[in-house]
Every structure is written in C-alpha cells, then in structure tokens.
Amino acid sequence: MLTRLFSEVLPDVQKLAGWADDSESEDSKTKDDDQDHLGDEDLDDGDAAEGSSRAQSEMAGDDDDDDDAEDEDCGDETEGDKPKKRGPKKRKMTPARMERSKVRRQKANARERTRMHDLNSALDNLRKVVPCYSKTQKLSKIETLRLAKNYIWALGEILRNGKRPDVVSYVQTLCKGLSQPTTNLVAGCLQLNTRNFLTEQCPDGSRFHVPNSPFSVHPYSYPCPRLSSPQYQPGSSAHNVRNHSYGSGYDAVYQGGASPDYNSPDYEGHHSPPVCVNGNFSVRQQESVSPDTDRNYHYAMHYSGLPGSRPPAAHGLPFGPSGARSGGAHSENIPPFHDVHLHHDRAPAYEELNAFFHN
DNA sequence: TAGGCCATCTGGTCCT
DNA sequence: AGGACCAGATGGCCTA
C-alpha cells in the first residue's frame, strides 16, 4: 500500500529534508558570552585539519599549561570597567588534561564521522526508493531530497485524487525544482521519450501532444525558452548529474499543463524556481534511445505485474513484478542495482501505483 | 580557474 | 559529563 510506503519513507525524508518542523529556526543559538570553557578544548593537531582560525585564536592562552597564573588569559585587564567574569575558573591545562581533551576530541570526531556516515547511508537508501536510481551516477544529496519530496508529493496527489494522473504532470511533479541534469536522469529513468516533447509539435507551434500515449496529456500553452535558448545545447549534459550548475535551470518557465496545485498550503515547493521540463530533456537523451527504449516507447511506469509489461530483462531486477521480495520489506534490505532502474516493481506500493498508470 | 559537491574537523548548544 | 545535533570552516576532487 502506498500508506505503507509513506510510513517507511516519509519519516526519514521529513527528517532529512527538514519538513516536519521549521522550529529549528527558532532554535535559540544564543551564544553564551562566557566561553571560558573553550580554553579547555585543546585542539588536536594530529588529525585535525589546519582548521579554523577562530579556534586557534581561542587556544592562544593555553600553551603554557603549567603556568600558575590562570586568570590572565581571560584578558581581564583589558576589560577595563567590566566586572570580572564569574563562573568556574579556567583550569590549568596540565599534560594529562591536554591528553584527555585530545582523546575526547578524537572520540567526538569519530562519532561525528559515524553520524555523517549514517546520514549518508540513509541518503543512499533514499536514493534507492526514489523513482530513479543509478549506481554509477548518484544524485547529489540535495537533489535526492528534492526528488524524494516531489515523489512523495506525487504519490500523495494520487491518493488524494484517487485517479491516475497524466504522465506529464507526474514527470513535472517529479522534476519540480530539480536541476537540468537531474531532470534528464529522471526522464531517462522514466524513459519518457523526448520525441514527444521536442518534435511532436502542433502546427500552431505552441502545443504538444503525445501520440499513442495512454495518458491524458495536457497541451502546453507556453513555449519553453530553453529550447530556443543559446544555452540549450542538446546532449551537453545528459546523464551528468554531478558537478552541474543549478544556475541555468532556474530561469526556465514552468510549462503549465495539468499539475498539482503547487500553491496549496500543504505543498512546500518553493525552494527553487520551477524548471522547464520540456527543455530539460536533452536531445542526446533522445538520440541515445536504445532499441530497448524504443520498444518501451510507452513510459516505464508500464512496468507492472501484467504479463508482457515487465522491465527489460537486461536490467536483471531481482524482484518480480508482483513486488514480492525475498527477505524483509524494509528499504534497508534493498540490494544495489547495477545501473539506472525504476523502482516501481519493488514494493506493493509501486504495484498500486502502477495500477494507476496501467491501461 | 571557478564552481559544485563532499568529507572532515571543530566548537556551540541542548539534552539525558 | 558525555552524547547528539548543528553549522561554520577548510581542503580535496572533479568538471566545464
């Protein structure tokens, strides 16, 4: 069920994307003006990066650890009329104390490394459950979160409307706010034939339609500036997800059509300007359409449980179209895929989603 | 070389 | 006191 997918993925995504509450902004970052304890934190020169100058300036007074005068390094004499600082006095940095501080800092560093590794692991798992996954071309962290957010939104729209969406809206929703390379990758994953968008133009030159499409497709009323833009270089960045520039993706015009109500209060999609989905489909994507892709001219959402609609065997998906999986159903157990894959056949939720898209 | 992305270190803050 | 979480700083790697 979709609700099960929500319950599995949503908490992580909410945490990762910072959805659940924006209360962190109200997190009082009031700096305690009494920072004498900083002097106790000896910086570890061994494994530390060359590091923050602020920290090095903080430790200036700790070098002579065996010095008896403890209070001078607070700079009290320079405070002038200010009262002497209260609170615990700064303690001497004996060699033993420095050693303990060093060990404590190393332990903290190790914990932080582990924590970040866990976070990255969670992101990897998230990459595997969003509609597009490439082992060789990983989505960046921010793009993964954006795509996941869009994906959840799209699924929610399906639940709310109770009917299948048109595929263009679905793709547009998925690609909302994504960079052009990521959009290319997503479109490639969905095997959305760019021919539909780039060449199937109506005589009036302003509307598109998708012939033979099983989906209801809404015409586009506005031409996409990217297609005629000098910056639009067909095939220049297809499948190049990393090291891309977000700049060029933000000046495009959203292409109207049937789409979720992005202005609805429960859609928080204004982090980035919308992208032009049409323009994001590069021609290389079109040119690189393999015979397999041509055979799967219809969108990859057609990978469903029905006979004859399985994904290409070359993908070698370990799971059958029924969504049955050996072992646990938790996303942690999803094995890696060898290349770009759809995920709609890996869980009952996908099966249900497929039902919407299947004729 | 600039810009994007990432890993890591670090200190501050909050919580138990 | 110690751990978790966070954000800033820094440097490395890669690509256009």
PDB file of N, CA, C and O in Angstrom, chain A residues 204-278:
ATOM      1  N   ASP A 204       0.364  24.818 -34.773  1.00  0.00           N
ATOM      2  CA  ASP A 204       0.384  26.197 -34.284  1.00  0.00           C
ATOM      3  C   ASP A 204       1.687  26.524 -33.570  1.00  0.00           C
ATOM      4  O   ASP A 204       1.923  27.668 -33.198  1.00  0.00           O
ATOM      5  N   GLY A 205       2.517  25.526 -33.429  1.00  0.00           N
ATOM      6  CA  GLY A 205       3.841  25.765 -32.897  1.00  0.00           C
ATOM      7  C   GLY A 205       3.903  25.981 -31.405  1.00  0.00           C
ATOM      8  O   GLY A 205       4.956  26.211 -30.853  1.00  0.00           O
ATOM      9  N   SER A 206       2.801  25.871 -30.748  1.00  0.00           N
ATOM     10  CA  SER A 206       2.849  26.183 -29.330  1.00  0.00           C
ATOM     11  C   SER A 206       2.338  25.055 -28.461  1.00  0.00           C
ATOM     12  O   SER A 206       2.401  25.142 -27.244  1.00  0.00           O
ATOM     13  N   ARG A 207       1.859  24.023 -29.052  1.00  0.00           N
ATOM     14  CA  ARG A 207       1.274  22.976 -28.234  1.00  0.00           C
ATOM     15  C   ARG A 207       1.889  21.636 -28.600  1.00  0.00           C
ATOM     16  O   ARG A 207       2.293  21.396 -29.718  1.00  0.00           O
ATOM     17  N   PHE A 208       1.930  20.829 -27.631  1.00  0.00           N
ATOM     18  CA  PHE A 208       2.474  19.494 -27.806  1.00  0.00           C
ATOM     19  C   PHE A 208       1.384  18.478 -27.521  1.00  0.00           C
ATOM     20  O   PHE A 208       0.451  18.720 -26.787  1.00  0.00           O
ATOM     21  N   HIS A 209       1.568  17.369 -28.115  1.00  0.00           N
ATOM     22  CA  HIS A 209       0.737  16.266 -27.707  1.00  0.00           C
ATOM     23  C   HIS A 209       1.549  15.003 -27.827  1.00  0.00           C
ATOM     24  O   HIS A 209       2.563  14.950 -28.513  1.00  0.00           O
ATOM     25  N   VAL A 210       1.113  14.037 -27.150  1.00  0.00           N
ATOM     26  CA  VAL A 210       1.836  12.771 -27.142  1.00  0.00           C
ATOM     27  C   VAL A 210       0.983  11.724 -27.826  1.00  0.00           C
ATOM     28  O   VAL A 210       0.000  11.255 -27.247  1.00  0.00           O
ATOM     29  N   PRO A 211       1.317  11.406 -29.038  1.00  0.00           N
ATOM     30  CA  PRO A 211       0.537  10.399 -29.728  1.00  0.00           C
ATOM     31  C   PRO A 211       0.735   9.034 -29.105  1.00  0.00           C
ATOM     32  O   PRO A 211       1.786   8.728 -28.554  1.00  0.00           O
ATOM     33  N   ASN A 212      -0.266   8.259 -29.219  1.00  0.00           N
ATOM     34  CA  ASN A 212      -0.212   6.880 -28.728  1.00  0.00           C
ATOM     35  C   ASN A 212       0.027   6.796 -27.241  1.00  0.00           C
ATOM     36  O   ASN A 212       0.371   5.753 -26.731  1.00  0.00           O
ATOM     37  N   SER A 213      -0.135   7.868 -26.603  1.00  0.00           N
ATOM     38  CA  SER A 213       0.083   7.808 -25.175  1.00  0.00           C
ATOM     39  C   SER A 213      -1.172   7.342 -24.471  1.00  0.00           C
ATOM     40  O   SER A 213      -2.268   7.787 -24.773  1.00  0.00           O
ATOM     41  N   PRO A 214      -1.016   6.465 -23.568  1.00  0.00           N
ATOM     42  CA  PRO A 214      -2.167   6.012 -22.795  1.00  0.00           C
ATOM     43  C   PRO A 214      -2.589   7.030 -21.754  1.00  0.00           C
ATOM     44  O   PRO A 214      -3.583   6.848 -21.098  1.00  0.00           O
ATOM     45  N   PHE A 215      -1.818   8.051 -21.590  1.00  0.00           N
ATOM     46  CA  PHE A 215      -2.115   9.018 -20.552  1.00  0.00           C
ATOM     47  C   PHE A 215      -2.787  10.222 -21.161  1.00  0.00           C
ATOM     48  O   PHE A 215      -2.573  10.569 -22.311  1.00  0.00           O
ATOM     49  N   SER A 216      -3.549  10.825 -20.330  1.00  0.00           N
ATOM     50  CA  SER A 216      -4.104  12.090 -20.754  1.00  0.00           C
ATOM     51  C   SER A 216      -3.009  13.134 -20.691  1.00  0.00           C
ATOM     52  O   SER A 216      -2.305  13.255 -19.704  1.00  0.00           O
ATOM     53  N   VAL A 217      -2.834  13.819 -21.742  1.00  0.00           N
ATOM     54  CA  VAL A 217      -1.748  14.780 -21.816  1.00  0.00           C
ATOM     55  C   VAL A 217      -2.330  16.157 -22.060  1.00  0.00           C
ATOM     56  O   VAL A 217      -3.107  16.368 -22.978  1.00  0.00           O
ATOM     57  N   HIS A 218      -1.913  17.030 -21.250  1.00  0.00           N
ATOM     58  CA  HIS A 218      -2.420  18.380 -21.376  1.00  0.00           C
ATOM     59  C   HIS A 218      -1.512  19.189 -22.272  1.00  0.00           C
ATOM     60  O   HIS A 218      -0.301  19.101 -22.167  1.00  0.00           O
ATOM     61  N   PRO A 219      -2.106  19.947 -23.108  1.00  0.00           N
ATOM     62  CA  PRO A 219      -1.277  20.722 -24.025  1.00  0.00           C
ATOM     63  C   PRO A 219      -0.523  21.806 -23.302  1.00  0.00           C
ATOM     64  O   PRO A 219      -0.932  22.281 -22.247  1.00  0.00           O
ATOM     65  N   TYR A 220       0.558  22.162 -23.865  1.00  0.00           N
ATOM     66  CA  TYR A 220       1.348  23.232 -23.306  1.00  0.00           C
ATOM     67  C   TYR A 220       0.978  24.531 -23.988  1.00  0.00           C
ATOM     68  O   TYR A 220       0.870  24.599 -25.194  1.00  0.00           O
ATOM     69  N   SER A 221       0.812  25.491 -23.203  1.00  0.00           N
ATOM     70  CA  SER A 221       0.392  26.764 -23.747  1.00  0.00           C
ATOM     71  C   SER A 221       1.535  27.734 -23.911  1.00  0.00           C
ATOM     72  O   SER A 221       1.392  28.737 -24.574  1.00  0.00           O
ATOM     73  N   TYR A 222       2.637  27.426 -23.285  1.00  0.00           N
ATOM     74  CA  TYR A 222       3.727  28.386 -23.326  1.00  0.00           C
ATOM     75  C   TYR A 222       4.962  27.709 -23.883  1.00  0.00           C
ATOM     76  O   TYR A 222       5.338  26.640 -23.453  1.00  0.00           O
ATOM     77  N   PRO A 223       5.573  28.363 -24.830  1.00  0.00           N
ATOM     78  CA  PRO A 223       6.811  27.782 -25.348  1.00  0.00           C
ATOM     79  C   PRO A 223       7.895  27.846 -24.313  1.00  0.00           C
ATOM     80  O   PRO A 223       7.934  28.746 -23.481  1.00  0.00           O
ATOM     81  N   CYS A 224       8.745  26.878 -24.381  1.00  0.00           N
ATOM     82  CA  CYS A 224       9.829  26.831 -23.411  1.00  0.00           C
ATOM     83  C   CYS A 224      11.010  27.620 -23.936  1.00  0.00           C
ATOM     84  O   CYS A 224      11.532  27.343 -25.005  1.00  0.00           O
ATOM     85  N   PRO A 225      11.447  28.577 -23.203  1.00  0.00           N
ATOM     86  CA  PRO A 225      12.555  29.405 -23.684  1.00  0.00           C
ATOM     87  C   PRO A 225      13.842  28.632 -23.813  1.00  0.00           C
ATOM     88  O   PRO A 225      14.713  29.024 -24.571  1.00  0.00           O
ATOM     89  N   ARG A 226      13.977  27.567 -23.035  1.00  0.00           N
ATOM     90  CA  ARG A 226      15.247  26.855 -23.104  1.00  0.00           C
ATOM     91  C   ARG A 226      15.475  26.219 -24.454  1.00  0.00           C
ATOM     92  O   ARG A 226      16.593  26.103 -24.923  1.00  0.00           O
ATOM     93  N   LEU A 227      14.383  25.809 -25.067  1.00  0.00           N
ATOM     94  CA  LEU A 227      14.546  25.124 -26.337  1.00  0.00           C
ATOM     95  C   LEU A 227      15.139  26.047 -27.385  1.00  0.00           C
ATOM     96  O   LEU A 227      15.861  25.619 -28.271  1.00  0.00           O
ATOM     97  N   SER A 228      14.834  27.298 -27.271  1.00  0.00           N
ATOM     98  CA  SER A 228      15.374  28.239 -28.235  1.00  0.00           C
ATOM     99  C   SER A 228      16.521  29.043 -27.670  1.00  0.00           C
ATOM    100  O   SER A 228      17.057  29.901 -28.326  1.00  0.00           O
ATOM    101  N   SER A 229      16.849  28.726 -26.451  1.00  0.00           N
ATOM    102  CA  SER A 229      17.911  29.492 -25.815  1.00  0.00           C
ATOM    103  C   SER A 229      19.259  29.085 -26.359  1.00  0.00           C
ATOM    104  O   SER A 229      19.503  27.923 -26.667  1.00  0.00           O
ATOM    105  N   PRO A 230      20.152  30.058 -26.491  1.00  0.00           N
ATOM    106  CA  PRO A 230      21.508  29.693 -26.938  1.00  0.00           C
ATOM    107  C   PRO A 230      22.219  28.799 -25.963  1.00  0.00           C
ATOM    108  O   PRO A 230      23.136  28.086 -26.327  1.00  0.00           O
ATOM    109  N   GLN A 231      21.788  28.845 -24.672  1.00  0.00           N
ATOM    110  CA  GLN A 231      22.451  27.980 -23.702  1.00  0.00           C
ATOM    111  C   GLN A 231      22.009  26.547 -23.840  1.00  0.00           C
ATOM    112  O   GLN A 231      22.651  25.642 -23.308  1.00  0.00           O
ATOM    113  N   TYR A 232      20.926  26.359 -24.546  1.00  0.00           N
ATOM    114  CA  TYR A 232      20.437  24.996 -24.686  1.00  0.00           C
ATOM    115  C   TYR A 232      21.267  24.273 -25.724  1.00  0.00           C
ATOM    116  O   TYR A 232      21.202  24.545 -26.904  1.00  0.00           O
ATOM    117  N   GLN A 233      22.080  23.385 -25.246  1.00  0.00           N
ATOM    118  CA  GLN A 233      22.935  22.623 -26.132  1.00  0.00           C
ATOM    119  C   GLN A 233      22.550  21.178 -26.024  1.00  0.00           C
ATOM    120  O   GLN A 233      22.824  20.524 -25.037  1.00  0.00           O
ATOM    121  N   PRO A 234      21.909  20.727 -27.041  1.00  0.00           N
ATOM    122  CA  PRO A 234      21.416  19.352 -26.982  1.00  0.00           C
ATOM    123  C   PRO A 234      22.524  18.372 -26.666  1.00  0.00           C
ATOM    124  O   PRO A 234      23.587  18.403 -27.264  1.00  0.00           O
ATOM    125  N   GLY A 235      22.231  17.545 -25.702  1.00  0.00           N
ATOM    126  CA  GLY A 235      23.159  16.470 -25.387  1.00  0.00           C
ATOM    127  C   GLY A 235      24.350  16.897 -24.588  1.00  0.00           C
ATOM    128  O   GLY A 235      25.250  16.115 -24.341  1.00  0.00           O
ATOM    129  N   SER A 236      24.368  18.115 -24.165  1.00  0.00           N
ATOM    130  CA  SER A 236      25.571  18.575 -23.493  1.00  0.00           C
ATOM    131  C   SER A 236      25.681  18.046 -22.087  1.00  0.00           C
ATOM    132  O   SER A 236      26.766  17.895 -21.562  1.00  0.00           O
ATOM    133  N   SER A 237      24.592  17.781 -21.483  1.00  0.00           N
ATOM    134  CA  SER A 237      24.695  17.426 -20.072  1.00  0.00           C
ATOM    135  C   SER A 237      23.823  16.249 -19.695  1.00  0.00           C
ATOM    136  O   SER A 237      23.548  16.048 -18.530  1.00  0.00           O
ATOM    137  N   ALA A 238      23.416  15.521 -20.667  1.00  0.00           N
ATOM    138  CA  ALA A 238      22.559  14.399 -20.322  1.00  0.00           C
ATOM    139  C   ALA A 238      23.314  13.418 -19.445  1.00  0.00           C
ATOM    140  O   ALA A 238      24.470  13.095 -19.678  1.00  0.00           O
ATOM    141  N   HIS A 239      22.641  13.000 -18.425  1.00  0.00           N
ATOM    142  CA  HIS A 239      23.173  11.989 -17.508  1.00  0.00           C
ATOM    143  C   HIS A 239      24.405  12.469 -16.791  1.00  0.00           C
ATOM    144  O   HIS A 239      25.165  11.691 -16.268  1.00  0.00           O
ATOM    145  N   ASN A 240      24.573  13.717 -16.781  1.00  0.00           N
ATOM    146  CA  ASN A 240      25.653  14.242 -15.974  1.00  0.00           C
ATOM    147  C   ASN A 240      25.037  14.860 -14.748  1.00  0.00           C
ATOM    148  O   ASN A 240      24.594  15.987 -14.758  1.00  0.00           O
ATOM    149  N   VAL A 241      25.020  14.109 -13.718  1.00  0.00           N
ATOM    150  CA  VAL A 241      24.285  14.564 -12.557  1.00  0.00           C
ATOM    151  C   VAL A 241      25.170  15.373 -11.637  1.00  0.00           C
ATOM    152  O   VAL A 241      24.802  16.426 -11.159  1.00  0.00           O
ATOM    153  N   ARG A 242      26.336  14.892 -11.440  1.00  0.00           N
ATOM    154  CA  ARG A 242      27.199  15.612 -10.526  1.00  0.00           C
ATOM    155  C   ARG A 242      27.880  16.758 -11.237  1.00  0.00           C
ATOM    156  O   ARG A 242      28.011  16.817 -12.430  1.00  0.00           O
ATOM    157  N   ASN A 243      28.342  17.650 -10.465  1.00  0.00           N
ATOM    158  CA  ASN A 243      29.118  18.781 -10.946  1.00  0.00           C
ATOM    159  C   ASN A 243      28.370  19.580 -11.983  1.00  0.00           C
ATOM    160  O   ASN A 243      28.906  19.996 -12.986  1.00  0.00           O
ATOM    161  N   HIS A 244      27.128  19.763 -11.718  1.00  0.00           N
ATOM    162  CA  HIS A 244      26.356  20.568 -12.623  1.00  0.00           C
ATOM    163  C   HIS A 244      26.133  21.934 -12.012  1.00  0.00           C
ATOM    164  O   HIS A 244      26.365  22.171 -10.834  1.00  0.00           O
ATOM    165  N   SER A 245      25.667  22.803 -12.828  1.00  0.00           N
ATOM    166  CA  SER A 245      25.341  24.125 -12.340  1.00  0.00           C
ATOM    167  C   SER A 245      23.843  24.259 -12.228  1.00  0.00           C
ATOM    168  O   SER A 245      23.105  23.893 -13.117  1.00  0.00           O
ATOM    169  N   TYR A 246      23.405  24.785 -11.114  1.00  0.00           N
ATOM    170  CA  TYR A 246      21.985  24.969 -10.943  1.00  0.00           C
ATOM    171  C   TYR A 246      21.499  26.240 -11.620  1.00  0.00           C
ATOM    172  O   TYR A 246      20.328  26.450 -11.776  1.00  0.00           O
ATOM    173  N   GLY A 247      22.421  27.065 -11.977  1.00  0.00           N
ATOM    174  CA  GLY A 247      22.005  28.366 -12.432  1.00  0.00           C
ATOM    175  C   GLY A 247      21.106  28.318 -13.641  1.00  0.00           C
ATOM    176  O   GLY A 247      20.072  28.976 -13.688  1.00  0.00           O
ATOM    177  N   SER A 248      21.479  27.542 -14.607  1.00  0.00           N
ATOM    178  CA  SER A 248      20.734  27.573 -15.845  1.00  0.00           C
ATOM    179  C   SER A 248      19.368  26.944 -15.706  1.00  0.00           C
ATOM    180  O   SER A 248      18.503  27.164 -16.533  1.00  0.00           O
ATOM    181  N   GLY A 249      19.177  26.183 -14.678  1.00  0.00           N
ATOM    182  CA  GLY A 249      17.900  25.514 -14.537  1.00  0.00           C
ATOM    183  C   GLY A 249      16.832  26.369 -13.880  1.00  0.00           C
ATOM    184  O   GLY A 249      15.693  25.980 -13.804  1.00  0.00           O
ATOM    185  N   TYR A 250      17.211  27.501 -13.399  1.00  0.00           N
ATOM    186  CA  TYR A 250      16.267  28.260 -12.613  1.00  0.00           C
ATOM    187  C   TYR A 250      15.592  29.374 -13.392  1.00  0.00           C
ATOM    188  O   TYR A 250      14.706  30.021 -12.880  1.00  0.00           O
ATOM    189  N   ASP A 251      16.021  29.583 -14.597  1.00  0.00           N
ATOM    190  CA  ASP A 251      15.432  30.687 -15.313  1.00  0.00           C
ATOM    191  C   ASP A 251      14.360  30.218 -16.269  1.00  0.00           C
ATOM    192  O   ASP A 251      13.827  30.999 -17.029  1.00  0.00           O
ATOM    193  N   ALA A 252      14.069  28.971 -16.215  1.00  0.00           N
ATOM    194  CA  ALA A 252      13.090  28.460 -17.145  1.00  0.00           C
ATOM    195  C   ALA A 252      11.683  28.779 -16.655  1.00  0.00           C
ATOM    196  O   ALA A 252      11.455  29.195 -15.529  1.00  0.00           O
ATOM    197  N   VAL A 253      10.770  28.556 -17.528  1.00  0.00           N
ATOM    198  CA  VAL A 253       9.378  28.848 -17.228  1.00  0.00           C
ATOM    199  C   VAL A 253       8.639  27.544 -17.076  1.00  0.00           C
ATOM    200  O   VAL A 253       8.775  26.636 -17.879  1.00  0.00           O
ATOM    201  N   TYR A 254       7.909  27.475 -16.031  1.00  0.00           N
ATOM    202  CA  TYR A 254       7.114  26.281 -15.826  1.00  0.00           C
ATOM    203  C   TYR A 254       6.075  26.173 -16.920  1.00  0.00           C
ATOM    204  O   TYR A 254       5.465  27.146 -17.316  1.00  0.00           O
ATOM    205  N   GLN A 255       5.885  24.956 -17.350  1.00  0.00           N
ATOM    206  CA  GLN A 255       5.156  24.762 -18.573  1.00  0.00           C
ATOM    207  C   GLN A 255       3.682  24.533 -18.403  1.00  0.00           C
ATOM    208  O   GLN A 255       3.056  23.887 -19.200  1.00  0.00           O
ATOM    209  N   GLY A 256       3.134  25.025 -17.395  1.00  0.00           N
ATOM    210  CA  GLY A 256       1.688  24.941 -17.272  1.00  0.00           C
ATOM    211  C   GLY A 256       1.202  23.517 -17.319  1.00  0.00           C
ATOM    212  O   GLY A 256       1.791  22.626 -16.752  1.00  0.00           O
ATOM    213  N   GLY A 257       0.113  23.319 -18.006  1.00  0.00           N
ATOM    214  CA  GLY A 257      -0.420  21.984 -18.075  1.00  0.00           C
ATOM    215  C   GLY A 257      -1.056  21.580 -16.772  1.00  0.00           C
ATOM    216  O   GLY A 257      -1.119  22.334 -15.811  1.00  0.00           O
ATOM    217  N   ALA A 258      -1.557  20.367 -16.769  1.00  0.00           N
ATOM    218  CA  ALA A 258      -2.192  19.873 -15.556  1.00  0.00           C
ATOM    219  C   ALA A 258      -1.129  19.494 -14.567  1.00  0.00           C
ATOM    220  O   ALA A 258      -0.278  18.675 -14.833  1.00  0.00           O
ATOM    221  N   SER A 259      -1.175  20.066 -13.465  1.00  0.00           N
ATOM    222  CA  SER A 259      -0.175  19.781 -12.458  1.00  0.00           C
ATOM    223  C   SER A 259      -0.815  19.937 -11.104  1.00  0.00           C
ATOM    224  O   SER A 259      -1.849  20.560 -10.953  1.00  0.00           O
ATOM    225  N   PRO A 260      -0.174  19.372 -10.123  1.00  0.00           N
ATOM    226  CA  PRO A 260      -0.689  19.561  -8.783  1.00  0.00           C
ATOM    227  C   PRO A 260      -0.716  21.031  -8.428  1.00  0.00           C
ATOM    228  O   PRO A 260       0.007  21.835  -8.982  1.00  0.00           O
ATOM    229  N   ASP A 261      -1.506  21.302  -7.498  1.00  0.00           N
ATOM    230  CA  ASP A 261      -1.618  22.675  -7.047  1.00  0.00           C
ATOM    231  C   ASP A 261      -0.447  23.014  -6.170  1.00  0.00           C
ATOM    232  O   ASP A 261      -0.450  22.800  -4.973  1.00  0.00           O
ATOM    233  N   TYR A 262       0.557  23.556  -6.769  1.00  0.00           N
ATOM    234  CA  TYR A 262       1.755  23.846  -6.005  1.00  0.00           C
ATOM    235  C   TYR A 262       1.552  25.018  -5.069  1.00  0.00           C
ATOM    236  O   TYR A 262       2.383  25.300  -4.240  1.00  0.00           O
ATOM    237  N   ASN A 263       0.444  25.682  -5.243  1.00  0.00           N
ATOM    238  CA  ASN A 263       0.196  26.781  -4.322  1.00  0.00           C
ATOM    239  C   ASN A 263      -0.593  26.339  -3.115  1.00  0.00           C
ATOM    240  O   ASN A 263      -0.855  27.139  -2.224  1.00  0.00           O
ATOM    241  N   SER A 264      -0.998  25.089  -3.146  1.00  0.00           N
ATOM    242  CA  SER A 264      -1.746  24.619  -1.997  1.00  0.00           C
ATOM    243  C   SER A 264      -0.874  24.677  -0.766  1.00  0.00           C
ATOM    244  O   SER A 264       0.332  24.522  -0.834  1.00  0.00           O
ATOM    245  N   PRO A 265      -1.500  24.909   0.346  1.00  0.00           N
ATOM    246  CA  PRO A 265      -0.696  25.137   1.550  1.00  0.00           C
ATOM    247  C   PRO A 265       0.129  23.942   1.957  1.00  0.00           C
ATOM    248  O   PRO A 265       1.118  24.108   2.652  1.00  0.00           O
ATOM    249  N   ASP A 266      -0.266  22.774   1.531  1.00  0.00           N
ATOM    250  CA  ASP A 266       0.477  21.607   2.004  1.00  0.00           C
ATOM    251  C   ASP A 266       1.578  21.219   1.051  1.00  0.00           C
ATOM    252  O   ASP A 266       2.235  20.216   1.235  1.00  0.00           O
ATOM    253  N   TYR A 267       1.755  21.995   0.025  1.00  0.00           N
ATOM    254  CA  TYR A 267       2.889  21.724  -0.845  1.00  0.00           C
ATOM    255  C   TYR A 267       3.914  22.805  -0.630  1.00  0.00           C
ATOM    256  O   TYR A 267       3.697  23.971  -0.879  1.00  0.00           O
ATOM    257  N   GLU A 268       5.011  22.355  -0.174  1.00  0.00           N
ATOM    258  CA  GLU A 268       6.073  23.300   0.129  1.00  0.00           C
ATOM    259  C   GLU A 268       7.128  23.130  -0.938  1.00  0.00           C
ATOM    260  O   GLU A 268       8.071  22.396  -0.813  1.00  0.00           O
ATOM    261  N   GLY A 269       6.910  23.777  -2.026  1.00  0.00           N
ATOM    262  CA  GLY A 269       7.795  23.553  -3.154  1.00  0.00           C
ATOM    263  C   GLY A 269       8.411  24.806  -3.712  1.00  0.00           C
ATOM    264  O   GLY A 269       8.615  24.944  -4.895  1.00  0.00           O
ATOM    265  N   HIS A 270       8.721  25.711  -2.870  1.00  0.00           N
ATOM    266  CA  HIS A 270       9.187  26.992  -3.372  1.00  0.00           C
ATOM    267  C   HIS A 270      10.639  27.242  -3.054  1.00  0.00           C
ATOM    268  O   HIS A 270      11.081  28.366  -3.062  1.00  0.00           O
ATOM    269  N   HIS A 271      11.337  26.187  -2.760  1.00  0.00           N
ATOM    270  CA  HIS A 271      12.754  26.396  -2.508  1.00  0.00           C
ATOM    271  C   HIS A 271      13.463  26.851  -3.761  1.00  0.00           C
ATOM    272  O   HIS A 271      14.366  27.634  -3.724  1.00  0.00           O
ATOM    273  N   SER A 272      13.028  26.338  -4.841  1.00  0.00           N
ATOM    274  CA  SER A 272      13.710  26.649  -6.074  1.00  0.00           C
ATOM    275  C   SER A 272      12.668  27.032  -7.107  1.00  0.00           C
ATOM    276  O   SER A 272      11.554  26.540  -7.079  1.00  0.00           O
ATOM    277  N   PRO A 273      13.045  27.873  -7.995  1.00  0.00           N
ATOM    278  CA  PRO A 273      12.131  28.188  -9.077  1.00  0.00           C
ATOM    279  C   PRO A 273      11.833  26.952  -9.891  1.00  0.00           C
ATOM    280  O   PRO A 273      12.662  26.031  -9.969  1.00  0.00           O
ATOM    281  N   PRO A 274      10.679  26.900 -10.475  1.00  0.00           N
ATOM    282  CA  PRO A 274      10.339  25.721 -11.253  1.00  0.00           C
ATOM    283  C   PRO A 274      11.209  25.600 -12.485  1.00  0.00           C
ATOM    284  O   PRO A 274      11.789  26.567 -12.962  1.00  0.00           O
ATOM    285  N   VAL A 275      11.276  24.410 -12.969  1.00  0.00           N
ATOM    286  CA  VAL A 275      12.105  24.163 -14.135  1.00  0.00           C
ATOM    287  C   VAL A 275      11.229  23.876 -15.326  1.00  0.00           C
ATOM    288  O   VAL A 275      10.067  23.513 -15.206  1.00  0.00           O
ATOM    289  N   CYS A 276      11.807  24.036 -16.449  1.00  0.00           N
ATOM    290  CA  CYS A 276      11.122  23.708 -17.681  1.00  0.00           C
ATOM    291  C   CYS A 276      11.372  22.257 -17.996  1.00  0.00           C
ATOM    292  O   CYS A 276      12.474  21.864 -18.338  1.00  0.00           O
ATOM    293  N   VAL A 277      10.391  21.482 -17.831  1.00  0.00           N
ATOM    294  CA  VAL A 277      10.580  20.052 -18.007  1.00  0.00           C
ATOM    295  C   VAL A 277      10.890  19.732 -19.456  1.00  0.00           C
ATOM    296  O   VAL A 277      11.764  18.930 -19.755  1.00  0.00           O
ATOM    297  N   ASN A 278      10.216  20.367 -20.321  1.00  0.00           N
ATOM    298  CA  ASN A 278      10.449  20.061 -21.724  1.00  0.00           C
ATOM    299  C   ASN A 278      11.890  20.320 -22.094  1.00  0.00           C
ATOM    300  O   ASN A 278      12.562  19.508 -22.691  1.00  0.00           O
TER     301      ASN A 278
END
